[in-house]
Coordinates of C-alpha atoms in Angstrom, one line a residue:
M1 CA 56.3 95.6 -161.1
Y2 CA 55.1 97.6 -158.1
I3 CA 52.0 98.7 -159.8
S4 CA 51.2 95.1 -160.7
L5 CA 51.6 94.1 -157.0
V6 CA 49.2 96.8 -155.9
L7 CA 46.6 95.9 -158.5
L8 CA 46.9 92.2 -157.7
S9 CA 46.5 93.0 -154.0
F10 CA 43.4 95.2 -154.7
I11 CA 41.7 92.6 -156.9
T12 CA 42.4 89.8 -154.5
F13 CA 40.9 91.8 -151.7
L14 CA 37.8 92.6 -153.6
C15 CA 37.3 88.9 -154.5
C16 CA 37.8 87.9 -150.9
G17 CA 35.5 90.6 -149.7
C18 CA 32.7 89.4 -152.0
H19 CA 32.8 85.8 -151.1
S20 CA 34.4 85.5 -147.6
P21 CA 33.6 86.6 -144.1
P22 CA 35.0 90.0 -143.0
M23 CA 37.7 88.6 -140.7
L24 CA 38.9 86.3 -143.5
S25 CA 39.1 89.2 -145.9
F26 CA 41.0 91.3 -143.4
A27 CA 43.5 88.4 -142.8
V28 CA 44.1 88.0 -146.6
L29 CA 44.7 91.7 -147.0
L30 CA 47.1 91.7 -144.1
I31 CA 49.1 88.8 -145.6
I32 CA 49.2 90.7 -149.0
I33 CA 50.6 93.8 -147.2
V34 CA 53.3 91.8 -145.5
I35 CA 54.3 90.2 -148.8
N36 CA 54.6 93.6 -150.5
C37 CA 56.7 94.9 -147.6
I38 CA 59.0 92.0 -147.8
Y39 CA 59.4 92.4 -151.6
I40 CA 60.2 96.1 -151.2
F41 CA 62.8 95.3 -148.5
I42 CA 64.5 92.7 -150.8
Q43 CA 64.7 95.3 -153.6
L44 CA 66.4 97.7 -151.2
V45 CA 69.0 95.1 -150.2
K46 CA 69.4 94.0 -153.8
F47 CA 70.4 97.4 -155.2
Q48 CA 72.3 98.5 -152.0
T49 CA 70.8 102.0 -152.2
F50 CA 69.6 103.5 -149.0
T51 CA 68.6 106.9 -147.8
F52 CA 69.2 107.4 -144.1
L53 CA 67.5 110.4 -142.6
L54 CA 67.1 111.8 -139.0
F55 CA 63.7 110.3 -138.3
S56 CA 63.5 111.9 -134.9
S57 CA 63.2 115.4 -136.5
F58 CA 60.5 114.3 -139.0
S59 CA 57.0 115.5 -139.0
G60 CA 54.2 113.2 -140.4
N61 CA 54.4 114.9 -143.8
Q62 CA 58.2 114.7 -143.9
M63 CA 58.0 111.0 -143.1
L64 CA 55.5 110.4 -145.9
L65 CA 57.8 112.3 -148.3
F66 CA 60.7 110.1 -147.2
I67 CA 58.7 106.9 -147.9
L68 CA 57.7 108.1 -151.3
F69 CA 61.3 109.1 -152.1
A70 CA 62.5 105.7 -150.9
L71 CA 60.0 103.9 -153.2
A72 CA 61.0 106.1 -156.1
S73 CA 64.7 105.2 -155.5
I74 CA 63.8 101.5 -155.8
S75 CA 62.1 101.9 -159.2
S76 CA 64.9 104.1 -160.6
A77 CA 67.6 102.0 -159.0
S78 CA 70.5 104.4 -159.6
I79 CA 69.4 107.7 -160.9
F80 CA 68.0 110.5 -158.7
P81 CA 66.7 114.0 -159.7
L82 CA 68.8 116.8 -158.2
S83 CA 65.6 118.7 -157.3
A84 CA 64.9 116.1 -154.6
Y85 CA 67.9 117.1 -152.5
T86 CA 67.5 119.6 -149.7
G87 CA 69.3 120.6 -146.6
T88 CA 68.5 117.2 -145.1
E89 CA 71.3 114.7 -145.5
S90 CA 70.8 111.8 -147.8
L91 CA 73.2 108.8 -147.5
Y92 CA 73.9 105.9 -149.9
K93 CA 75.8 102.7 -149.2
V94 CA 78.7 102.5 -151.7
N95 CA 81.8 100.4 -152.6
K96 CA 85.0 101.1 -154.5
T97 CA 83.3 100.0 -157.7
H98 CA 80.7 102.8 -157.6
Q99 CA 81.0 105.8 -159.9
I100 CA 78.9 108.9 -159.0
Y101 CA 78.1 111.5 -161.6
I102 CA 76.4 114.9 -161.4
I103 CA 74.7 115.8 -164.7
S104 CA 73.4 119.4 -164.6
N105 CA 73.6 122.8 -166.3
S106 CA 72.4 124.7 -163.2
P107 CA 74.3 127.9 -162.4
Q108 CA 77.7 127.5 -160.8
E109 CA 76.7 129.3 -157.6
D110 CA 73.9 126.8 -157.0
L111 CA 75.9 123.7 -157.9
Q112 CA 78.6 124.6 -155.5
L113 CA 76.1 124.3 -152.7
L114 CA 75.6 120.6 -153.5
T115 CA 78.2 118.7 -151.5
I116 CA 79.2 115.0 -151.8
T117 CA 81.3 113.4 -149.1
T118 CA 82.2 110.0 -147.8
N119 CA 81.8 108.9 -144.2
N120 CA 84.9 106.7 -143.7
A121 CA 87.4 108.0 -146.3
A122 CA 86.6 111.7 -145.7
Q123 CA 86.5 112.4 -149.5
N124 CA 84.6 115.5 -150.6
S125 CA 83.5 117.3 -153.7
N126 CA 80.8 119.6 -154.9
G127 CA 78.2 119.6 -157.7
F128 CA 80.0 122.2 -159.9
T129 CA 83.3 120.3 -159.9
L130 CA 81.5 117.0 -160.9
A131 CA 79.2 118.6 -163.5
A132 CA 82.0 120.3 -165.4
P133 CA 82.9 118.3 -168.6
T134 CA 86.5 117.4 -169.3
T135 CA 88.3 118.2 -172.5
D136 CA 86.6 115.3 -174.4
G137 CA 83.2 116.2 -173.1
S138 CA 82.8 113.4 -170.6
L139 CA 82.4 113.8 -166.8
A140 CA 84.9 112.8 -164.1
P141 CA 83.0 110.7 -161.5
F142 CA 83.2 110.8 -157.8
V143 CA 84.7 107.4 -156.9
P144 CA 84.8 106.1 -153.3
T145 CA 88.1 104.7 -152.1
Q146 CA 86.7 102.3 -149.6
D147 CA 84.2 99.5 -149.6
N148 CA 81.1 99.6 -147.4
D149 CA 81.3 103.3 -147.1
L150 CA 78.5 105.9 -147.0
V151 CA 78.2 108.8 -149.4
S152 CA 76.4 111.9 -148.1
V153 CA 74.6 114.3 -150.4
V154 CA 73.4 117.6 -149.1
F155 CA 72.1 120.7 -151.0
T156 CA 71.9 123.9 -149.0
G157 CA 70.7 126.2 -151.7
K158 CA 67.3 127.7 -152.1
T159 CA 66.8 127.3 -155.8
P160 CA 66.1 123.7 -156.8
L161 CA 68.8 122.2 -159.1
S162 CA 68.0 120.7 -162.5
G163 CA 69.6 117.5 -163.7
W164 CA 70.5 114.1 -162.2
L165 CA 72.7 112.3 -159.7
Y166 CA 73.7 109.0 -161.4
M167 CA 75.4 106.0 -159.7
N168 CA 76.7 103.0 -161.5
S169 CA 78.8 100.1 -160.2
V170 CA 78.3 97.4 -162.8
T171 CA 79.2 98.9 -166.3
P172 CA 82.8 98.5 -167.3
K173 CA 84.5 101.3 -169.3
L174 CA 81.7 103.7 -168.6
N175 CA 81.8 107.2 -170.0
V176 CA 79.0 109.8 -169.2
F177 CA 78.4 112.8 -171.3
P178 CA 76.1 115.8 -170.7
L179 CA 74.7 116.9 -174.1
L180 CA 74.8 120.7 -174.0
E181 CA 73.8 123.2 -176.6
N182 CA 77.3 123.5 -178.2
S183 CA 78.4 119.9 -177.6
S184 CA 80.4 117.9 -180.2
I185 CA 81.3 114.5 -178.8
S186 CA 83.4 111.8 -180.3
F187 CA 83.3 108.1 -179.6
K188 CA 85.3 106.6 -176.7
Q189 CA 85.8 102.9 -176.5
G190 CA 83.3 101.2 -174.0
T191 CA 79.8 102.4 -173.1
N192 CA 79.0 106.0 -173.7
V193 CA 76.0 107.4 -171.9
F194 CA 74.3 110.7 -173.0
F195 CA 72.0 113.0 -171.0
K196 CA 70.2 115.6 -172.9
L197 CA 70.3 118.9 -170.9
S198 CA 69.4 121.7 -173.3
S199 CA 69.0 122.0 -177.0
P200 CA 68.7 124.8 -179.6
A201 CA 65.2 125.4 -181.0
Q202 CA 64.0 122.9 -183.7
Q203 CA 67.0 120.7 -183.2
I204 CA 67.5 117.2 -181.7
P205 CA 70.5 115.1 -180.7
V206 CA 72.1 113.4 -183.7
A207 CA 75.0 111.2 -184.5
Q208 CA 76.7 112.2 -187.7
N209 CA 79.5 110.7 -189.8
V210 CA 79.2 107.3 -188.1
V211 CA 81.9 104.7 -189.0
V212 CA 81.6 101.1 -187.7
E213 CA 83.4 97.8 -188.2
K214 CA 81.7 94.7 -189.6
N215 CA 83.0 92.3 -186.9
Q216 CA 82.7 94.6 -183.9
P217 CA 79.2 96.2 -184.1
L218 CA 78.0 99.4 -182.6
Y219 CA 74.9 99.2 -180.5
G220 CA 72.5 102.0 -179.5
F221 CA 70.1 101.7 -176.5
I222 CA 67.5 103.9 -174.9
G223 CA 67.8 104.7 -171.2
L224 CA 70.8 103.7 -169.1
P225 CA 72.9 100.5 -169.0
D226 CA 71.6 99.4 -165.6
D227 CA 68.0 100.6 -166.0
I228 CA 65.7 97.7 -164.8
G229 CA 62.6 99.5 -165.9
L230 CA 63.3 99.0 -169.6
P231 CA 62.3 96.2 -171.9
S232 CA 64.8 93.3 -172.2
D233 CA 65.8 94.5 -175.7
S234 CA 65.9 98.3 -175.7
R235 CA 68.1 98.7 -178.8
F236 CA 67.3 101.3 -181.4
F237 CA 70.4 100.7 -183.5
D238 CA 72.6 97.7 -184.3
S239 CA 75.2 98.1 -187.0
S240 CA 75.3 94.4 -187.6
S241 CA 71.6 94.5 -188.8
I242 CA 72.9 95.8 -192.1
D243 CA 76.3 94.1 -192.5
T244 CA 77.0 95.7 -195.9
V245 CA 77.1 99.2 -194.4
T246 CA 80.0 100.6 -192.5
N247 CA 79.2 104.4 -192.8
Y248 CA 76.1 106.1 -191.7
N249 CA 75.3 109.8 -192.5
Q250 CA 73.0 110.6 -189.6
L251 CA 71.3 108.8 -186.7
E252 CA 68.3 110.7 -185.3
L253 CA 68.4 110.6 -181.5
P254 CA 65.4 112.6 -180.1
L255 CA 65.8 111.1 -176.6
D256 CA 66.5 112.4 -173.1
R257 CA 68.8 109.5 -172.2
F258 CA 70.6 107.0 -174.4
Y259 CA 73.9 105.1 -174.8
F260 CA 76.1 103.5 -177.4
S261 CA 78.4 100.5 -176.8
S262 CA 81.1 98.8 -178.8
S263 CA 84.2 96.8 -178.1
S264 CA 85.9 98.4 -181.1
S265 CA 88.4 101.2 -180.8
N266 CA 87.9 102.2 -184.5
V267 CA 84.3 103.4 -184.2
K268 CA 83.8 107.0 -185.1
Y269 CA 80.9 109.5 -184.7
E270 CA 80.1 113.0 -183.8
I271 CA 77.2 113.5 -181.4
K272 CA 75.7 117.0 -181.4
Y273 CA 72.5 118.9 -181.9
G274 CA 71.2 119.2 -185.5
T275 CA 68.2 119.1 -187.8
R276 CA 66.8 116.0 -189.2
S277 CA 68.2 115.2 -192.7
G278 CA 65.8 112.4 -193.4
M279 CA 66.1 109.6 -196.0
T280 CA 68.0 110.5 -199.2
I281 CA 69.2 108.3 -202.0
G282 CA 72.8 107.3 -201.4
S283 CA 72.5 107.7 -197.6
S284 CA 72.4 105.3 -194.6
G285 CA 71.0 106.3 -191.2
L286 CA 68.3 106.1 -188.6
V287 CA 65.0 107.8 -188.4
M288 CA 63.1 107.9 -185.1
T289 CA 60.0 109.3 -183.5
D290 CA 60.4 111.7 -180.6
G291 CA 61.0 110.0 -177.2
F292 CA 61.1 106.5 -178.7
P293 CA 59.7 104.0 -177.6
S294 CA 57.1 105.9 -175.6
G295 CA 56.9 109.3 -177.1
A296 CA 54.7 111.0 -179.7
Y297 CA 54.5 109.5 -183.2
G298 CA 53.2 110.5 -186.5
T299 CA 53.6 110.2 -190.3
R300 CA 57.1 110.6 -191.8
D301 CA 57.2 111.4 -195.5
F302 CA 60.5 111.4 -197.5
N303 CA 60.8 112.8 -201.0
L304 CA 63.8 111.2 -202.6
N305 CA 64.0 113.6 -205.6
N306 CA 64.4 110.7 -208.1
Q307 CA 63.1 112.4 -211.2
N308 CA 65.3 110.2 -213.5
G309 CA 63.8 107.0 -212.1
I310 CA 67.1 105.3 -211.2
N311 CA 66.9 102.0 -209.4
V312 CA 67.5 102.2 -205.6
D313 CA 68.4 99.2 -203.4
A314 CA 66.6 99.9 -200.1
Y315 CA 67.0 97.9 -196.9
L316 CA 65.0 99.0 -193.8
V317 CA 65.2 97.5 -190.3
P318 CA 62.2 98.8 -188.2
R319 CA 62.1 98.6 -184.4
F320 CA 59.0 99.2 -182.2
D321 CA 57.8 99.6 -178.6
Q322 CA 57.6 96.0 -177.4
S323 CA 55.9 97.0 -174.1
R324 CA 52.6 98.0 -175.6
Q325 CA 49.9 96.0 -177.4
F326 CA 50.2 95.2 -181.1
Y327 CA 50.1 98.1 -183.5
S328 CA 50.6 98.3 -187.2
T329 CA 52.9 100.3 -189.5
N330 CA 52.7 100.7 -193.2
V331 CA 55.7 101.7 -195.3
T332 CA 54.6 102.8 -198.8
V333 CA 57.2 103.1 -201.6
F334 CA 56.1 105.4 -204.5
M335 CA 57.7 105.1 -207.9
T336 CA 59.0 107.1 -210.8
P337 CA 57.0 107.6 -213.0
T338 CA 54.1 108.3 -210.8
T339 CA 51.9 106.1 -213.1
M340 CA 53.5 103.1 -211.5
D341 CA 51.5 101.6 -208.6
P342 CA 53.2 102.2 -205.2
T343 CA 54.3 99.2 -203.1
V344 CA 52.9 98.9 -199.5
F345 CA 54.8 97.0 -196.9
P346 CA 52.7 96.2 -193.8
V347 CA 55.0 95.8 -190.8
P348 CA 53.6 94.4 -187.4
S349 CA 55.1 95.8 -184.2
Y350 CA 55.9 92.3 -183.0
G351 CA 58.6 90.1 -184.4
S352 CA 61.4 91.3 -186.7
T353 CA 60.2 92.1 -190.2
N354 CA 62.8 93.9 -192.4
I355 CA 62.0 95.6 -195.7
T356 CA 63.9 95.1 -199.0
S357 CA 63.2 96.8 -202.3
N358 CA 64.9 97.4 -205.6
S359 CA 62.9 99.9 -207.6
P360 CA 62.9 103.4 -209.1
M361 CA 61.5 104.8 -205.9
S362 CA 60.7 108.5 -205.6
R363 CA 59.1 108.7 -202.1
I364 CA 58.9 106.7 -198.9
L365 CA 55.9 107.3 -196.6
I366 CA 55.8 105.8 -193.1
E367 CA 52.4 105.6 -191.3
S368 CA 52.3 104.0 -187.9
D369 CA 49.9 103.6 -185.0
G370 CA 52.8 103.8 -182.6
P371 CA 56.5 104.9 -182.1
F372 CA 59.2 103.5 -184.3
A373 CA 62.9 103.6 -185.1
I374 CA 64.0 102.6 -188.6
Q375 CA 67.6 101.9 -189.5
Y376 CA 68.0 102.1 -193.3
T377 CA 70.3 102.2 -196.3
L378 CA 69.3 103.5 -199.7
R379 CA 71.9 102.6 -202.3
D380 CA 72.1 104.3 -205.7
T381 CA 72.6 101.3 -208.1
T382 CA 74.1 103.5 -210.8
V383 CA 77.1 104.2 -208.5
T384 CA 79.5 101.2 -208.6
T385 CA 82.5 100.5 -206.4
P386 CA 85.9 101.1 -208.2
S387 CA 87.5 98.0 -209.8
P388 CA 90.7 96.8 -208.3
F389 CA 92.3 97.1 -211.8
E390 CA 91.7 100.6 -213.1
T391 CA 93.1 102.0 -216.3
T392 CA 94.1 105.6 -216.9
T393 CA 92.4 105.8 -220.3
K394 CA 88.7 106.3 -220.8
S395 CA 88.5 103.6 -223.5
S396 CA 90.4 100.4 -224.4
S397 CA 90.9 98.4 -227.6
F398 CA 90.0 94.7 -227.7
P399 CA 93.7 93.6 -227.4
Q400 CA 94.1 95.8 -224.3
I401 CA 91.1 94.2 -222.7
I402 CA 92.5 90.7 -223.3
A403 CA 95.9 91.8 -221.9
S404 CA 94.2 93.2 -218.8
L405 CA 92.3 90.0 -218.2
L406 CA 95.5 87.9 -218.6
L407 CA 97.3 90.2 -216.2
A408 CA 94.4 89.8 -213.6
A409 CA 94.6 86.0 -214.0
I410 CA 98.4 86.0 -213.4
F411 CA 98.0 88.0 -210.2
R412 CA 95.2 85.7 -209.0
F413 CA 97.1 82.5 -209.5

């Protein structure tokens, strides 16, 4: 939004400069600057996030850094890099609804030098206390006890901290988790936010053994719940998109920040670091390019090892980066035997085009000109669900079959 305002201002000034007297051009530019300043002030008031510093002690360079930091705080709204904090006091206007989190894996001796205090209620804590996960892996937030208070953040250490200060005052039942190298995190009812801090080599965040309910979906989103810089629909996963599936083997989550939300208390998952398992027959899951929706992308090729040529019911739900211009994706399904022609499914990045196929598929190739996240299920049609009336014998005579049918009819009516 801010970039758009600046570009609009520049273009307007050029146009006026080409066709108007110098004084008129200057007047138009001055009006544009005033409008931009008013807009920035409104955003500051809207998000109630302020940084008060001792201007009297500032040099010209320090004042410029403060202005840049203030503008950055507008665009990020409620998340701040810990590396930005120094010995200079930073203050934020808060209410009792605010929750303040410190997400960091910096050394204890450095985190203890980050202090958080309130002005009116005289509460205080430090970065190490707030960054330490509880028994379930979540963080305990710093919560002000008074409305219209000021929270002070000061770091007196010499080594810049890594991680984030995250403030949220609008999301109910919020749970924040740092994703550390040995993390294994289960679902908590509400909104669960994850911050990737460190990861083993060749591994990404994954959700494994996911169990959902049909009538109370589980949603997955990129970014943070209150992130105004994201597209209106930032979902990468929606369990209701495939209403026949209640169990997912693995969801790939190669993201720095993401969150899951559900009103159900019966959702289950384990979020940890792991390797990509990819698409396999009989599995359901999510495959995703790194840093979706803005990261790198490439070809994904899945060998289904279907030498016997069994029929597979496939259902794929692609999602794309809606903020960039149109780009194309081809999903090619190869068959067994290989003499059969493959089926190519062209999928545009706009709209909502799902893919269905019932065929003896042996390989799925995804080629895209942009990032993608594809929710899928591949059902082995030779595996049937158990009948509600099972017998203990492997074979039945004709009279036994008739008797079973009559018994079923009696129970039904």
